[in-house]
Amino acid sequence: MSIEEQIAENITRIRAHIVEAAERGGRDPSEITLVAVSKTRPVEMIEMAYAAGVKDFGENRVQEAEGKIAAFRPEGVRWHMIGHLQSNKAQKVARLFDTVHSIDSLHLAQTLNRIVEQTQRKRLPILLEVNVAGETSKAGIAIAETLPLARQLAELQGIELKGLMTVAPLVEEPEEVRPVFRELRQLRDQIREEFPHCEWLSMGMTDDYAVAIEEGATIIRIGRAIFGERDYKGATT
Ligand SMILES: *Cc1c(COP(=O)(O)O)cnc(C)c1O
């Protein structure tokens, strides 16, 4: 099988799993967006996923993403920034990406907001990254900080808080992270009472996306299940 066929087959299989998981969760599969995480992959593989119907792509490093986005931005494609972000990259992020999942400080949000207000036509949708499990090795804000930060963001006109994102802990069995996803969903529900546009739940990756969907994910971020194992030479996460 060619790489192209393999990627198309992987995407078909994932889409079937999305439908099944949505059914188990009593949900409509059409409310779930598949983001293909293309970090470390060449543009050719991104084009193959696009040919198989994927419209959303995720990258975690601005420098790597820059060239790929310049090379591949057909009509309808959306680029998602999913990695940890320094404020000094905000200019490029605002120019390159359609959505940022990894906002984890007021300072970063303010910097991005200022740039969007100065340069851009439309409000940039963002998500707050929440470190639900409180892992010291991980980026993201604490659960208790999330609503206060959401209130501060409400004053910024260049960005719009659209949802919450988390990276669940690495575990043996996906069932083990169900409480993490459930907690993020409850937090989103709470914030949405005050901020109705805070609707998105970006959670679930290759090993745990079915559980994430059962618990309410509206965006899943999948790399390896689409493109195969990553070659870590030179890559960060
Ligand atoms: C790499 C990455 C993913 C995708 O991980 P896979 O295990 O390859 O599906 C999702 N989210 C973030 C933030 C990532 O860095």
mmCIF file of C-alpha atoms and ligand atoms in Angstrom:
data_model
loop_
_atom_site.group_PDB
_atom_site.id
_atom_site.type_symbol
_atom_site.label_atom_id
_atom_site.label_comp_id
_atom_site.label_asym_id
_atom_site.label_seq_id
_atom_site.Cartn_x
_atom_site.Cartn_y
_atom_site.Cartn_z
ATOM 1 C CA MET A 1 0.000 0.000 0.000
ATOM 2 C CA SER A 2 1.286 3.499 -0.819
ATOM 3 C CA ILE A 3 1.624 6.122 1.902
ATOM 4 C CA GLU A 4 -1.247 7.971 0.310
ATOM 5 C CA GLU A 5 -3.538 4.938 0.515
ATOM 6 C CA GLN A 6 -2.428 4.248 4.060
ATOM 7 C CA ILE A 7 -3.252 7.792 5.185
ATOM 8 C CA ALA A 8 -6.645 7.685 3.443
ATOM 9 C CA GLU A 9 -7.416 4.348 5.072
ATOM 10 C CA ASN A 10 -6.368 5.641 8.497
ATOM 11 C CA ILE A 11 -8.661 8.635 8.135
ATOM 12 C CA THR A 12 -11.586 6.452 7.080
ATOM 13 C CA ARG A 13 -11.028 4.236 10.133
ATOM 14 C CA ILE A 14 -10.798 7.218 12.494
ATOM 15 C CA ARG A 15 -13.990 8.716 11.056
ATOM 16 C CA ALA A 16 -15.790 5.428 11.715
ATOM 17 C CA HIS A 17 -14.488 5.417 15.288
ATOM 18 C CA ILE A 18 -15.654 9.008 15.728
ATOM 19 C CA VAL A 19 -19.169 7.990 14.699
ATOM 20 C CA GLU A 20 -19.158 5.010 17.066
ATOM 21 C CA ALA A 21 -17.834 7.003 20.016
ATOM 22 C CA ALA A 22 -20.340 9.782 19.343
ATOM 23 C CA GLU A 23 -23.159 7.238 19.355
ATOM 24 C CA ARG A 24 -21.982 5.807 22.657
ATOM 25 C CA GLY A 25 -21.929 9.332 24.078
ATOM 26 C CA GLY A 26 -25.368 10.143 22.661
ATOM 27 C CA ARG A 27 -23.893 12.829 20.426
ATOM 28 C CA ASP A 28 -24.055 14.020 16.835
ATOM 29 C CA PRO A 29 -20.767 13.096 15.081
ATOM 30 C CA SER A 30 -21.008 16.179 12.875
ATOM 31 C CA GLU A 31 -20.218 18.375 15.878
ATOM 32 C CA ILE A 32 -16.737 16.831 16.148
ATOM 33 C CA THR A 33 -13.829 18.325 14.196
ATOM 34 C CA LEU A 34 -10.842 16.166 13.343
ATOM 35 C CA VAL A 35 -7.584 18.124 13.465
ATOM 36 C CA ALA A 36 -4.726 16.253 11.774
ATOM 37 C CA VAL A 37 -1.586 16.998 13.781
ATOM 38 C CA SER A 38 1.061 17.376 11.109
ATOM 39 C CA LYS A 39 4.082 18.308 13.253
ATOM 40 C CA THR A 40 7.263 16.639 11.939
ATOM 41 C CA ARG A 41 5.453 15.634 8.707
ATOM 42 C CA PRO A 42 6.289 17.000 5.255
ATOM 43 C CA VAL A 43 3.831 19.018 3.183
ATOM 44 C CA GLU A 44 3.304 16.020 0.858
ATOM 45 C CA MET A 45 1.703 14.082 3.694
ATOM 46 C CA ILE A 46 -0.475 17.061 4.602
ATOM 47 C CA GLU A 47 -1.697 17.158 1.010
ATOM 48 C CA MET A 48 -2.551 13.452 1.208
ATOM 49 C CA ALA A 49 -4.693 13.993 4.300
ATOM 50 C CA TYR A 50 -6.360 16.944 2.598
ATOM 51 C CA ALA A 51 -7.114 14.775 -0.424
ATOM 52 C CA ALA A 52 -8.797 12.362 1.999
ATOM 53 C CA GLY A 53 -11.071 15.144 3.230
ATOM 54 C CA VAL A 54 -9.256 16.657 6.231
ATOM 55 C CA LYS A 55 -9.535 20.450 6.402
ATOM 56 C CA ASP A 56 -7.984 21.159 9.804
ATOM 57 C CA PHE A 57 -4.284 20.825 10.594
ATOM 58 C CA GLY A 58 -2.396 21.308 13.852
ATOM 59 C CA GLU A 59 1.223 22.331 14.427
ATOM 60 C CA ASN A 60 3.087 22.859 17.687
ATOM 61 C CA ARG A 61 6.121 24.896 16.631
ATOM 62 C CA VAL A 62 5.834 28.249 14.905
ATOM 63 C CA GLN A 63 9.124 27.939 13.113
ATOM 64 C CA GLU A 64 8.277 24.587 11.593
ATOM 65 C CA ALA A 65 4.728 25.602 10.758
ATOM 66 C CA GLU A 66 5.704 28.775 8.965
ATOM 67 C CA GLY A 67 7.076 27.098 5.853
ATOM 68 C CA LYS A 68 4.336 24.514 5.685
ATOM 69 C CA ILE A 69 1.538 27.030 5.964
ATOM 70 C CA ALA A 70 3.152 29.212 3.312
ATOM 71 C CA ALA A 71 3.304 26.149 1.055
ATOM 72 C CA PHE A 72 -0.155 24.818 1.806
ATOM 73 C CA ARG A 73 -3.155 26.996 2.386
ATOM 74 C CA PRO A 74 -5.903 26.071 -0.047
ATOM 75 C CA GLU A 75 -9.420 27.401 0.311
ATOM 76 C CA GLY A 76 -11.163 26.030 3.394
ATOM 77 C CA VAL A 77 -8.074 24.818 5.251
ATOM 78 C CA ARG A 78 -7.707 25.938 8.869
ATOM 79 C CA TRP A 79 -4.418 25.882 10.751
ATOM 80 C CA HIS A 80 -4.457 25.287 14.508
ATOM 81 C CA MET A 81 -1.611 26.270 16.822
ATOM 82 C CA ILE A 82 -1.531 23.569 19.507
ATOM 83 C CA GLY A 83 1.910 23.944 21.090
ATOM 84 C CA HIS A 84 3.380 25.986 23.902
ATOM 85 C CA LEU A 85 3.894 29.537 22.787
ATOM 86 C CA GLN A 86 6.221 32.411 23.707
ATOM 87 C CA SER A 87 4.918 35.955 23.456
ATOM 88 C CA ASN A 88 7.709 36.865 21.054
ATOM 89 C CA LYS A 89 6.119 34.538 18.491
ATOM 90 C CA ALA A 90 2.721 36.211 18.732
ATOM 91 C CA GLN A 91 3.203 38.291 15.593
ATOM 92 C CA LYS A 92 3.773 35.229 13.437
ATOM 93 C CA VAL A 93 1.052 33.240 15.147
ATOM 94 C CA ALA A 94 -1.529 35.932 14.472
ATOM 95 C CA ARG A 95 -0.529 36.024 10.824
ATOM 96 C CA LEU A 96 -0.317 32.275 10.236
ATOM 97 C CA PHE A 97 -2.942 30.524 12.325
ATOM 98 C CA ASP A 98 -6.734 30.469 12.282
ATOM 99 C CA THR A 99 -7.069 29.307 15.891
ATOM 100 C CA VAL A 100 -4.753 29.061 18.913
ATOM 101 C CA HIS A 101 -5.424 26.224 21.395
ATOM 102 C CA SER A 102 -2.535 26.874 23.739
ATOM 103 C CA ILE A 103 -3.172 30.176 25.502
ATOM 104 C CA ASP A 104 -1.929 29.766 29.065
ATOM 105 C CA SER A 105 -1.353 33.278 30.429
ATOM 106 C CA LEU A 106 -2.914 36.711 30.472
ATOM 107 C CA HIS A 107 0.312 38.170 29.162
ATOM 108 C CA LEU A 108 0.290 35.929 26.100
ATOM 109 C CA ALA A 109 -3.383 36.674 25.465
ATOM 110 C CA GLN A 110 -2.801 40.417 25.766
ATOM 111 C CA THR A 111 0.168 40.316 23.419
ATOM 112 C CA LEU A 112 -1.760 38.366 20.810
ATOM 113 C CA ASN A 113 -4.756 40.648 21.256
ATOM 114 C CA ARG A 114 -2.694 43.776 20.666
ATOM 115 C CA ILE A 115 -1.214 42.372 17.483
ATOM 116 C CA VAL A 116 -4.567 41.257 16.118
ATOM 117 C CA GLU A 117 -6.095 44.642 16.893
ATOM 118 C CA GLN A 118 -3.250 46.407 15.103
ATOM 119 C CA THR A 119 -3.064 44.208 12.051
ATOM 120 C CA GLN A 120 -6.050 42.064 11.504
ATOM 121 C CA ARG A 121 -9.432 42.066 9.992
ATOM 122 C CA LYS A 122 -11.172 39.659 12.288
ATOM 123 C CA ARG A 123 -11.178 38.423 15.833
ATOM 124 C CA LEU A 124 -8.893 35.467 16.484
ATOM 125 C CA PRO A 125 -10.594 32.457 18.115
ATOM 126 C CA ILE A 126 -8.567 31.072 21.017
ATOM 127 C CA LEU A 127 -8.788 28.307 23.594
ATOM 128 C CA LEU A 128 -7.346 28.241 27.089
ATOM 129 C CA GLU A 129 -5.046 25.318 27.776
ATOM 130 C CA VAL A 130 -5.906 23.779 31.124
ATOM 131 C CA ASN A 131 -3.570 21.467 33.022
ATOM 132 C CA VAL A 132 -6.442 19.450 34.463
ATOM 133 C CA ALA A 133 -4.331 16.800 36.157
ATOM 134 C CA GLY A 134 -1.920 19.382 37.606
ATOM 135 C CA GLU A 135 1.157 17.724 36.115
ATOM 136 C CA THR A 136 4.237 19.845 36.832
ATOM 137 C CA SER A 137 5.828 18.806 33.536
ATOM 138 C CA LYS A 138 2.953 20.215 31.500
ATOM 139 C CA ALA A 139 1.891 23.588 30.204
ATOM 140 C CA GLY A 140 -1.524 25.005 30.977
ATOM 141 C CA ILE A 141 -3.309 26.891 33.692
ATOM 142 C CA ALA A 142 -4.870 25.360 36.786
ATOM 143 C CA ILE A 143 -8.593 24.679 36.903
ATOM 144 C CA ALA A 144 -9.079 27.314 39.596
ATOM 145 C CA GLU A 145 -7.425 29.981 37.427
ATOM 146 C CA THR A 146 -9.563 29.372 34.374
ATOM 147 C CA LEU A 147 -12.768 31.299 35.102
ATOM 148 C CA PRO A 148 -10.883 34.346 36.456
ATOM 149 C CA LEU A 149 -8.721 34.369 33.312
ATOM 150 C CA ALA A 150 -11.793 33.976 31.087
ATOM 151 C CA ARG A 151 -13.212 37.117 32.716
ATOM 152 C CA GLN A 152 -10.048 39.049 31.981
ATOM 153 C CA LEU A 153 -10.051 37.890 28.361
ATOM 154 C CA ALA A 154 -13.615 39.101 27.894
ATOM 155 C CA GLU A 155 -12.277 42.663 27.795
ATOM 156 C CA LEU A 156 -10.029 41.970 24.814
ATOM 157 C CA GLN A 157 -11.601 42.732 21.431
ATOM 158 C CA GLY A 158 -8.962 41.157 19.176
ATOM 159 C CA ILE A 159 -9.353 37.638 20.491
ATOM 160 C CA GLU A 160 -12.360 35.577 21.418
ATOM 161 C CA LEU A 161 -12.441 32.768 23.966
ATOM 162 C CA LYS A 162 -14.055 29.866 22.091
ATOM 163 C CA GLY A 163 -13.218 26.964 24.354
ATOM 164 C CA LEU A 164 -10.861 24.925 26.502
ATOM 165 C CA MET A 165 -8.085 22.528 25.583
ATOM 166 C CA THR A 166 -6.156 19.893 27.506
ATOM 167 C CA VAL A 167 -3.471 17.308 26.971
ATOM 168 C CA ALA A 168 -4.324 14.336 29.162
ATOM 169 C CA PRO A 169 -1.632 12.440 31.085
ATOM 170 C CA LEU A 170 0.078 9.488 29.428
ATOM 171 C CA VAL A 171 -1.521 6.330 30.736
ATOM 172 C CA GLU A 172 -1.683 2.620 29.938
ATOM 173 C CA GLU A 173 -5.433 2.492 29.506
ATOM 174 C CA PRO A 174 -7.464 5.335 27.963
ATOM 175 C CA GLU A 175 -10.193 4.742 30.565
ATOM 176 C CA GLU A 176 -7.821 6.153 33.180
ATOM 177 C CA VAL A 177 -8.072 9.644 31.696
ATOM 178 C CA ARG A 178 -11.874 9.734 31.494
ATOM 179 C CA PRO A 179 -12.089 11.802 34.726
ATOM 180 C CA VAL A 180 -9.705 14.373 33.218
ATOM 181 C CA PHE A 181 -11.918 14.839 30.165
ATOM 182 C CA ARG A 182 -15.027 14.931 32.308
ATOM 183 C CA GLU A 183 -13.534 17.610 34.504
ATOM 184 C CA LEU A 184 -12.611 19.787 31.524
ATOM 185 C CA ARG A 185 -16.128 19.451 30.206
ATOM 186 C CA GLN A 186 -17.628 20.503 33.535
ATOM 187 C CA LEU A 187 -15.303 23.486 33.630
ATOM 188 C CA ARG A 188 -16.341 24.441 30.082
ATOM 189 C CA ASP A 189 -20.016 24.162 31.059
ATOM 190 C CA GLN A 190 -19.422 26.436 34.015
ATOM 191 C CA ILE A 191 -17.588 29.062 31.952
ATOM 192 C CA ARG A 192 -20.190 28.887 29.199
ATOM 193 C CA GLU A 193 -22.876 30.009 31.621
ATOM 194 C CA GLU A 194 -21.106 33.354 31.742
ATOM 195 C CA PHE A 195 -19.552 33.322 28.258
ATOM 196 C CA PRO A 196 -21.890 31.572 25.797
ATOM 197 C CA HIS A 197 -19.268 31.487 23.017
ATOM 198 C CA CYS A 198 -16.966 29.296 25.095
ATOM 199 C CA GLU A 199 -18.249 26.115 23.436
ATOM 200 C CA TRP A 200 -15.297 24.140 22.143
ATOM 201 C CA LEU A 201 -13.612 21.273 23.941
ATOM 202 C CA SER A 202 -10.282 20.372 22.366
ATOM 203 C CA MET A 203 -9.338 17.044 23.924
ATOM 204 C CA GLY A 204 -8.366 13.574 22.759
ATOM 205 C CA MET A 205 -5.333 12.358 20.804
ATOM 206 C CA THR A 206 -4.367 9.087 19.088
ATOM 207 C CA ASP A 207 -4.599 6.926 22.206
ATOM 208 C CA ASP A 208 -7.604 8.446 23.936
ATOM 209 C CA TYR A 209 -9.837 10.222 21.416
ATOM 210 C CA ALA A 210 -12.732 7.744 21.699
ATOM 211 C CA VAL A 211 -13.020 8.371 25.449
ATOM 212 C CA ALA A 212 -12.667 12.125 24.874
ATOM 213 C CA ILE A 213 -15.569 12.065 22.398
ATOM 214 C CA GLU A 214 -17.740 10.101 24.815
ATOM 215 C CA GLU A 215 -17.011 12.845 27.344
ATOM 216 C CA GLY A 216 -17.903 15.689 24.995
ATOM 217 C CA ALA A 217 -14.860 16.604 22.859
ATOM 218 C CA THR A 218 -15.739 18.865 19.919
ATOM 219 C CA ILE A 219 -12.177 18.939 18.554
ATOM 220 C CA ILE A 220 -9.826 15.964 18.564
ATOM 221 C CA ARG A 221 -6.142 16.341 17.679
ATOM 222 C CA ILE A 222 -4.736 13.257 15.974
ATOM 223 C CA GLY A 223 -1.212 12.714 14.694
ATOM 224 C CA ARG A 224 0.072 9.138 14.805
ATOM 225 C CA ALA A 225 -3.202 7.392 13.995
ATOM 226 C CA ILE A 226 -3.242 9.307 10.697
ATOM 227 C CA PHE A 227 0.406 9.617 9.716
ATOM 228 C CA GLY A 228 2.093 6.761 11.599
ATOM 229 C CA GLU A 229 4.749 6.938 14.317
ATOM 230 C CA ARG A 230 6.776 10.126 14.472
ATOM 231 C CA ASP A 231 10.487 10.234 13.900
ATOM 232 C CA TYR A 232 11.645 12.270 16.859
ATOM 233 C CA LYS A 233 14.921 13.468 15.413
ATOM 234 C CA GLY A 234 14.922 17.192 15.943
ATOM 235 C CA ALA A 235 11.324 17.300 17.101
ATOM 236 C CA THR A 236 10.241 18.568 20.489
ATOM 237 C CA THR A 237 7.059 16.878 21.634
HETATM 238 C C1 LIG B 1 1.490 15.866 19.104
HETATM 239 C C2 LIG B 1 0.248 16.410 19.676
HETATM 240 C C3 LIG B 1 -0.994 15.809 19.429
HETATM 241 C C4 LIG B 1 -1.155 14.543 18.598
HETATM 242 O O1 LIG B 1 -0.622 13.452 19.257
HETATM 243 P P1 LIG B 1 -0.783 11.955 18.664
HETATM 244 O O2 LIG B 1 -0.486 11.111 19.848
HETATM 245 O O3 LIG B 1 0.221 11.840 17.562
HETATM 246 O O4 LIG B 1 -2.172 11.815 18.166
HETATM 247 C C5 LIG B 1 -2.123 16.392 19.973
HETATM 248 N N1 LIG B 1 -2.059 17.510 20.737
HETATM 249 C C6 LIG B 1 -0.879 18.115 21.000
HETATM 250 C C7 LIG B 1 -0.874 19.346 21.850
HETATM 251 C C8 LIG B 1 0.311 17.590 20.491
HETATM 252 O O5 LIG B 1 1.477 18.201 20.762
#
